[in-house]
PDB file of C-alpha atoms in Angstrom:
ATOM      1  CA  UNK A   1      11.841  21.439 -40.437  1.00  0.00           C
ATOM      2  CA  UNK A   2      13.383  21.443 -43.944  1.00  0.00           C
ATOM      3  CA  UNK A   3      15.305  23.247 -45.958  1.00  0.00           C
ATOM      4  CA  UNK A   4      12.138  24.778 -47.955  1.00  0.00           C
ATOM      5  CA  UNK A   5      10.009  25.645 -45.050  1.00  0.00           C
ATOM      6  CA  UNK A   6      13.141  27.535 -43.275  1.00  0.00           C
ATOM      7  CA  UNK A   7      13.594  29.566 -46.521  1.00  0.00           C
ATOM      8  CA  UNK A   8       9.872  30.508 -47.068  1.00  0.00           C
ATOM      9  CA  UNK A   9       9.185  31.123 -43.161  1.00  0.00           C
ATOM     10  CA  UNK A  10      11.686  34.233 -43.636  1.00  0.00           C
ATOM     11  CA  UNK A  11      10.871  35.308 -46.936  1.00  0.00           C
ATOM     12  CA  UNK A  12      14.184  36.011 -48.108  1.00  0.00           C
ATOM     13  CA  UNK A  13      15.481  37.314 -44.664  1.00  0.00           C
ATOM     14  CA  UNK A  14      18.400  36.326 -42.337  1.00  0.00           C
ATOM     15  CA  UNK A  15      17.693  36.884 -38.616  1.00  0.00           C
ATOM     16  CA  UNK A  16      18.600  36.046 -35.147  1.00  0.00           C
ATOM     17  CA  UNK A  17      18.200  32.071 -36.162  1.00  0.00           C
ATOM     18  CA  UNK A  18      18.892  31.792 -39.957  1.00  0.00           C
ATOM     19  CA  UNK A  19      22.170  32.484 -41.425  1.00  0.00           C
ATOM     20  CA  UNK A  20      22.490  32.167 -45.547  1.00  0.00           C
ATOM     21  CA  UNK A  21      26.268  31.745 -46.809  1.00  0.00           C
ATOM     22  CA  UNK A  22      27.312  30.892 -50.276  1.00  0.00           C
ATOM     23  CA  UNK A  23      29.888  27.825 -49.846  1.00  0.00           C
ATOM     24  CA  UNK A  24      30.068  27.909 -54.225  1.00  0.00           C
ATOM     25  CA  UNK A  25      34.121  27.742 -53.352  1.00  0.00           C
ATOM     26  CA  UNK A  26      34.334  25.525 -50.784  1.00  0.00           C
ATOM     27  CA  UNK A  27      33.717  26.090 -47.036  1.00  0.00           C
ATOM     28  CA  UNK A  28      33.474  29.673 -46.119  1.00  0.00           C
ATOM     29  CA  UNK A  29      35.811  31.103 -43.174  1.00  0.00           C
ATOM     30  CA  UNK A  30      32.984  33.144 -41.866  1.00  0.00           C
ATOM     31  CA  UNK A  31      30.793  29.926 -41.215  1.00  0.00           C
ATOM     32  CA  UNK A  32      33.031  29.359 -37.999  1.00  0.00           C
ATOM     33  CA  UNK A  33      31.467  33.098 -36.664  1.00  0.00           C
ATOM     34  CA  UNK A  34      28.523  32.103 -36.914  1.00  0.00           C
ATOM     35  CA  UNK A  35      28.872  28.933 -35.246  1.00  0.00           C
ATOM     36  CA  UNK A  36      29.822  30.307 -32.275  1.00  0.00           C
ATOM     37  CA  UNK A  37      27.150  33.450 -32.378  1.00  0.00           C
ATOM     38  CA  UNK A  38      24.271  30.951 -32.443  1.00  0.00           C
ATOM     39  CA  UNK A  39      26.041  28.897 -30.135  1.00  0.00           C
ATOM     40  CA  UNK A  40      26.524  31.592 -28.005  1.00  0.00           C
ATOM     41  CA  UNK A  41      23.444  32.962 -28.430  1.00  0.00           C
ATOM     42  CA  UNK A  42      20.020  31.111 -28.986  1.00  0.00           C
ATOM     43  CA  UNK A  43      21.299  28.594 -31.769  1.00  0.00           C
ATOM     44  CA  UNK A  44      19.853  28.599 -35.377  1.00  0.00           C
ATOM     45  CA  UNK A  45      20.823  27.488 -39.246  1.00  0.00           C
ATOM     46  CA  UNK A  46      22.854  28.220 -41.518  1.00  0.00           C
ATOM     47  CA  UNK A  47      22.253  27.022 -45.209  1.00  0.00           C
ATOM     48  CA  UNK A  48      25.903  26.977 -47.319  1.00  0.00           C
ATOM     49  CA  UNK A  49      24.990  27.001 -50.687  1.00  0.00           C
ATOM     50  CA  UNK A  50      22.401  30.264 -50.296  1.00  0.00           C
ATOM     51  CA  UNK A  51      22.915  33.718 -50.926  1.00  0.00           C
ATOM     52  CA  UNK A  52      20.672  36.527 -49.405  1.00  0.00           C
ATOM     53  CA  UNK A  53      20.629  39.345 -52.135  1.00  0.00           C
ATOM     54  CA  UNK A  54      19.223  42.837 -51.962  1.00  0.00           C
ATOM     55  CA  UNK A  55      15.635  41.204 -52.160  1.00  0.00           C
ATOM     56  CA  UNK A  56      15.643  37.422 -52.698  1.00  0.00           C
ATOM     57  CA  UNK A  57      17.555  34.705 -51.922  1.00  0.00           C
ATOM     58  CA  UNK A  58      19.290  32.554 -54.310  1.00  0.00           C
ATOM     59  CA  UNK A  59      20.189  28.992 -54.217  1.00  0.00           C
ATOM     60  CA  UNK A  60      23.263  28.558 -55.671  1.00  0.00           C
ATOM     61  CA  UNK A  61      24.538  24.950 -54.054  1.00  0.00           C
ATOM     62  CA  UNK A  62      27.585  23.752 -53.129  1.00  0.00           C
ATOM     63  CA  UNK A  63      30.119  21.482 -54.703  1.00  0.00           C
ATOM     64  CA  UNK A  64      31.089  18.240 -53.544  1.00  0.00           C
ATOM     65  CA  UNK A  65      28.322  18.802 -50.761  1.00  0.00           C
ATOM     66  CA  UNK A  66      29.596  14.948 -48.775  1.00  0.00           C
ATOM     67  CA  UNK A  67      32.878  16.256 -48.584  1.00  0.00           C
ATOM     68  CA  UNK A  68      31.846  19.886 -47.303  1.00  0.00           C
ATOM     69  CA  UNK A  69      29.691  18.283 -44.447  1.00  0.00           C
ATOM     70  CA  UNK A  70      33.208  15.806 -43.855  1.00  0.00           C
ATOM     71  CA  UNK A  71      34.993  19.145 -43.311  1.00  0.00           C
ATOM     72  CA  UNK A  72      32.263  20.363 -40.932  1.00  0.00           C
ATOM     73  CA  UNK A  73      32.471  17.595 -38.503  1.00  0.00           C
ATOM     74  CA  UNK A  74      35.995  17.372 -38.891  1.00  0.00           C
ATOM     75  CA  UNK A  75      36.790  21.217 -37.716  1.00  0.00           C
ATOM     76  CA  UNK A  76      34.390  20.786 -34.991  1.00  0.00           C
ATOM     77  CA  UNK A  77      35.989  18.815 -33.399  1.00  0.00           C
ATOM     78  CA  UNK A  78      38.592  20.261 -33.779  1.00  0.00           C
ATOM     79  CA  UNK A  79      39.714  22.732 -30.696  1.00  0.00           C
ATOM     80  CA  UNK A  80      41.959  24.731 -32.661  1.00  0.00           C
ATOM     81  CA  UNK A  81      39.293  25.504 -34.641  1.00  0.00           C
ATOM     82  CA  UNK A  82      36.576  25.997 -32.441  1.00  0.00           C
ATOM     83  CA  UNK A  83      36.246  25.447 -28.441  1.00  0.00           C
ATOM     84  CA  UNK A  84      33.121  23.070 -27.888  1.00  0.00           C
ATOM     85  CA  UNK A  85      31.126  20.816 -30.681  1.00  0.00           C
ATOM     86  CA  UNK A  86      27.746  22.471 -30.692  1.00  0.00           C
ATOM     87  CA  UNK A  87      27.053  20.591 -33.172  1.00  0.00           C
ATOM     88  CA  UNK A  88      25.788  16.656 -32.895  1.00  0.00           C
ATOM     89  CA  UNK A  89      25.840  13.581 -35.869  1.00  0.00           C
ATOM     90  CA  UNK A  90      22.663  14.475 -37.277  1.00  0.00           C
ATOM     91  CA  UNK A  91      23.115  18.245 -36.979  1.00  0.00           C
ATOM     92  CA  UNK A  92      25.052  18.207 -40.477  1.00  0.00           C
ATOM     93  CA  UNK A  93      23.086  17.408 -43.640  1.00  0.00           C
ATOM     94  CA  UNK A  94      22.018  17.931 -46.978  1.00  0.00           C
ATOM     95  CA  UNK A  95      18.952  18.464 -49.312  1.00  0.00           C
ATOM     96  CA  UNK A  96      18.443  19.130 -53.168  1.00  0.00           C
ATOM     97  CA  UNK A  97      16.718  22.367 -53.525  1.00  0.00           C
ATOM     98  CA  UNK A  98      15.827  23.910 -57.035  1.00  0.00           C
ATOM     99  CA  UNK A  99      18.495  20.746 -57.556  1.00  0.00           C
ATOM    100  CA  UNK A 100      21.303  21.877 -56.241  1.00  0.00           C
ATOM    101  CA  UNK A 101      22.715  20.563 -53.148  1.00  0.00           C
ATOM    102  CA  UNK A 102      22.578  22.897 -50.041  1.00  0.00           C
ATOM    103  CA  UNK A 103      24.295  22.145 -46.653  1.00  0.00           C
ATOM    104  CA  UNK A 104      22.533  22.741 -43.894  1.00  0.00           C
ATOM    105  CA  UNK A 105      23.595  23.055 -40.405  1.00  0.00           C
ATOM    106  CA  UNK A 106      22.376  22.745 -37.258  1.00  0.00           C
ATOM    107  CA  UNK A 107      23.894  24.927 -34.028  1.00  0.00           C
ATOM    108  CA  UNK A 108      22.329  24.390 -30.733  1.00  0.00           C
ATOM    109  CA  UNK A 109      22.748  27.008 -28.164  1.00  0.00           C
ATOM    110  CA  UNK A 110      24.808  26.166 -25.723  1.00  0.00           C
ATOM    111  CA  UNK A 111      24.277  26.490 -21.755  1.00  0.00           C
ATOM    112  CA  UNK A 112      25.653  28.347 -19.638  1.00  0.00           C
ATOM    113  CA  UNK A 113      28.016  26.261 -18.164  1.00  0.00           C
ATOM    114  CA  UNK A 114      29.607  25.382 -21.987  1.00  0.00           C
ATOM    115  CA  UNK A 115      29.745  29.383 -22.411  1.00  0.00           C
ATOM    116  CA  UNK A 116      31.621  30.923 -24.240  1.00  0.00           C
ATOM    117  CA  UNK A 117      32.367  28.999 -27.217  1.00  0.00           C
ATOM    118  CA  UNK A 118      35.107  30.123 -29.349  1.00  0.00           C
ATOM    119  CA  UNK A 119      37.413  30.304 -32.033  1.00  0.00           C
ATOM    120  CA  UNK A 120      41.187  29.433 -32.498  1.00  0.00           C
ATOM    121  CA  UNK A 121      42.029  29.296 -28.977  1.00  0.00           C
ATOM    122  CA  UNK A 122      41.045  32.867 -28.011  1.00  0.00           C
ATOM    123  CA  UNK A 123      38.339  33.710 -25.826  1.00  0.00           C
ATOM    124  CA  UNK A 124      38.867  37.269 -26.224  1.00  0.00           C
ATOM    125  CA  UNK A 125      39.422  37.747 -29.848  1.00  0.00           C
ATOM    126  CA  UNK A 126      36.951  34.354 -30.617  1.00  0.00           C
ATOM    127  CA  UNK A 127      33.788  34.691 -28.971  1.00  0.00           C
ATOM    128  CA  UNK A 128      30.877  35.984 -31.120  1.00  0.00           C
ATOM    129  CA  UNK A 129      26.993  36.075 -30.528  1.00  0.00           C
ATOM    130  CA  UNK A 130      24.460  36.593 -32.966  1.00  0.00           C
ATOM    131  CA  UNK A 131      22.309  40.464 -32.932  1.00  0.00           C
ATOM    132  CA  UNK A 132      19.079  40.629 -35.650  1.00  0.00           C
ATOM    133  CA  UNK A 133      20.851  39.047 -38.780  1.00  0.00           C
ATOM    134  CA  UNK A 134      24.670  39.796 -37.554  1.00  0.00           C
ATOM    135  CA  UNK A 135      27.646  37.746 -35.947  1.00  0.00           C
ATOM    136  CA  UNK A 136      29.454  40.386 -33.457  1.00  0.00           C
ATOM    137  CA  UNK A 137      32.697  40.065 -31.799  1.00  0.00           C
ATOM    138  CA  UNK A 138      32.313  40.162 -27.977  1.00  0.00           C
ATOM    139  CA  UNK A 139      33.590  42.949 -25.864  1.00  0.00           C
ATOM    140  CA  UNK A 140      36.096  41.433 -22.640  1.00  0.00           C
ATOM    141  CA  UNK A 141      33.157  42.342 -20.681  1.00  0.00           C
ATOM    142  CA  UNK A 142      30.818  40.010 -22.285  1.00  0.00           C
ATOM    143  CA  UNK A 143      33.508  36.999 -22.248  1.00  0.00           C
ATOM    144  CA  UNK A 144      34.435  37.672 -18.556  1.00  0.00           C
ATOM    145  CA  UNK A 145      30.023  37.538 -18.189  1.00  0.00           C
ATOM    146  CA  UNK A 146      30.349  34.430 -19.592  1.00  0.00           C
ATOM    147  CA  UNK A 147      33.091  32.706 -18.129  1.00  0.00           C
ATOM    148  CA  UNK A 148      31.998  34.176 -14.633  1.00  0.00           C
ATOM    149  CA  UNK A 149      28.429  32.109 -15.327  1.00  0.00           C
ATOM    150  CA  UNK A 150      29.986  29.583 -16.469  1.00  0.00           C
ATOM    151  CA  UNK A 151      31.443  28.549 -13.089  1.00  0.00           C
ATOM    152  CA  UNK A 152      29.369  25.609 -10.895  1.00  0.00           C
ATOM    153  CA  UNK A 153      29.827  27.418  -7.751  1.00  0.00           C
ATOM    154  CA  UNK A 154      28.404  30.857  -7.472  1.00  0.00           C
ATOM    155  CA  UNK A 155      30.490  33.977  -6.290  1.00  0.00           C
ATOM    156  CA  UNK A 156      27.994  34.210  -3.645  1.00  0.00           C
ATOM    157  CA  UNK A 157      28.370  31.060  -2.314  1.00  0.00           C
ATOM    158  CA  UNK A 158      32.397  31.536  -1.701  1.00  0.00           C
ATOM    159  CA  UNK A 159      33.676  33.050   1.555  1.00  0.00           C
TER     160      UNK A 159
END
């Protein structure tokens, strides 16, 4: 799917899958939320170099758009930054849209066993998952859900 057909299949819309950031100043902080909500969740896009307004979305590009998806596969693999790589080589690319360059990126959900996926180190404080068009912060409950399904064996399989 490319960049165009994502846009137009949600009319201007974020939602569970889609996730529109402006990245006009570089690589936004909040991308790294999102990475783990759609991770965490049921995976999806996110464009850097779009902006959802009231109605419409705008493509605004990004600058220096080679070194921005650099920075991307740098970080995730970084664990300081983030727990797992949910992302893979050709999850990171580019297009020209309305000619500007937009990022686009790629987050697979991951399974069970690779849940939760996190940021800087912290399950607890780290872990997000994605609701309608929304990154959340998970509650100890839902990491402890996650780590607990996480585990090969099952609970009810231990004496």
């Amino acid at each position: 799917m490319d960049i165009k057909e994502l846009i137009a299949r949600y009319e201007s819309d974020e939602s569970l899958e889609l996730e529109f950031k402006s990245a006009a100043h570089g690589l936004p902080e909040s991308l790294w939320e999102s990475v783990s909500a759609f991770a965490n969740t049921a995976g999806g896009w996110i464009l850097l170099g779009v902006r959802q307004e009231r109605e419409a979305v705008r493509v605004e590009g990004v600058r220096n758009e080679a070194q921005l998806r650099q920075d991307i596969h740098n970080l995730m693999r970084n664990p300081e930054k983030i727990s797992r790589e949910v992302c893979g080589p050709h999850d990171i690319s580019s297009e020209k849209v309305d000619g500007a360059d937009v990022v686009i990126v790629r987050v697979h959900a991951a399974s069970a066993k690779e849940k939760p996926v996190y940021l800087s180190g912290n399950p607890y404080k780290g872990t997000f998952v994605r609701r309608n068009e929304g990154d959340y912060c998970c509650t100890k409950q839902e990491v402890d859900r996650m780590i607990r399904d996480s585990n090969v064996e099952s609970a009810d399989s231990a004496i």
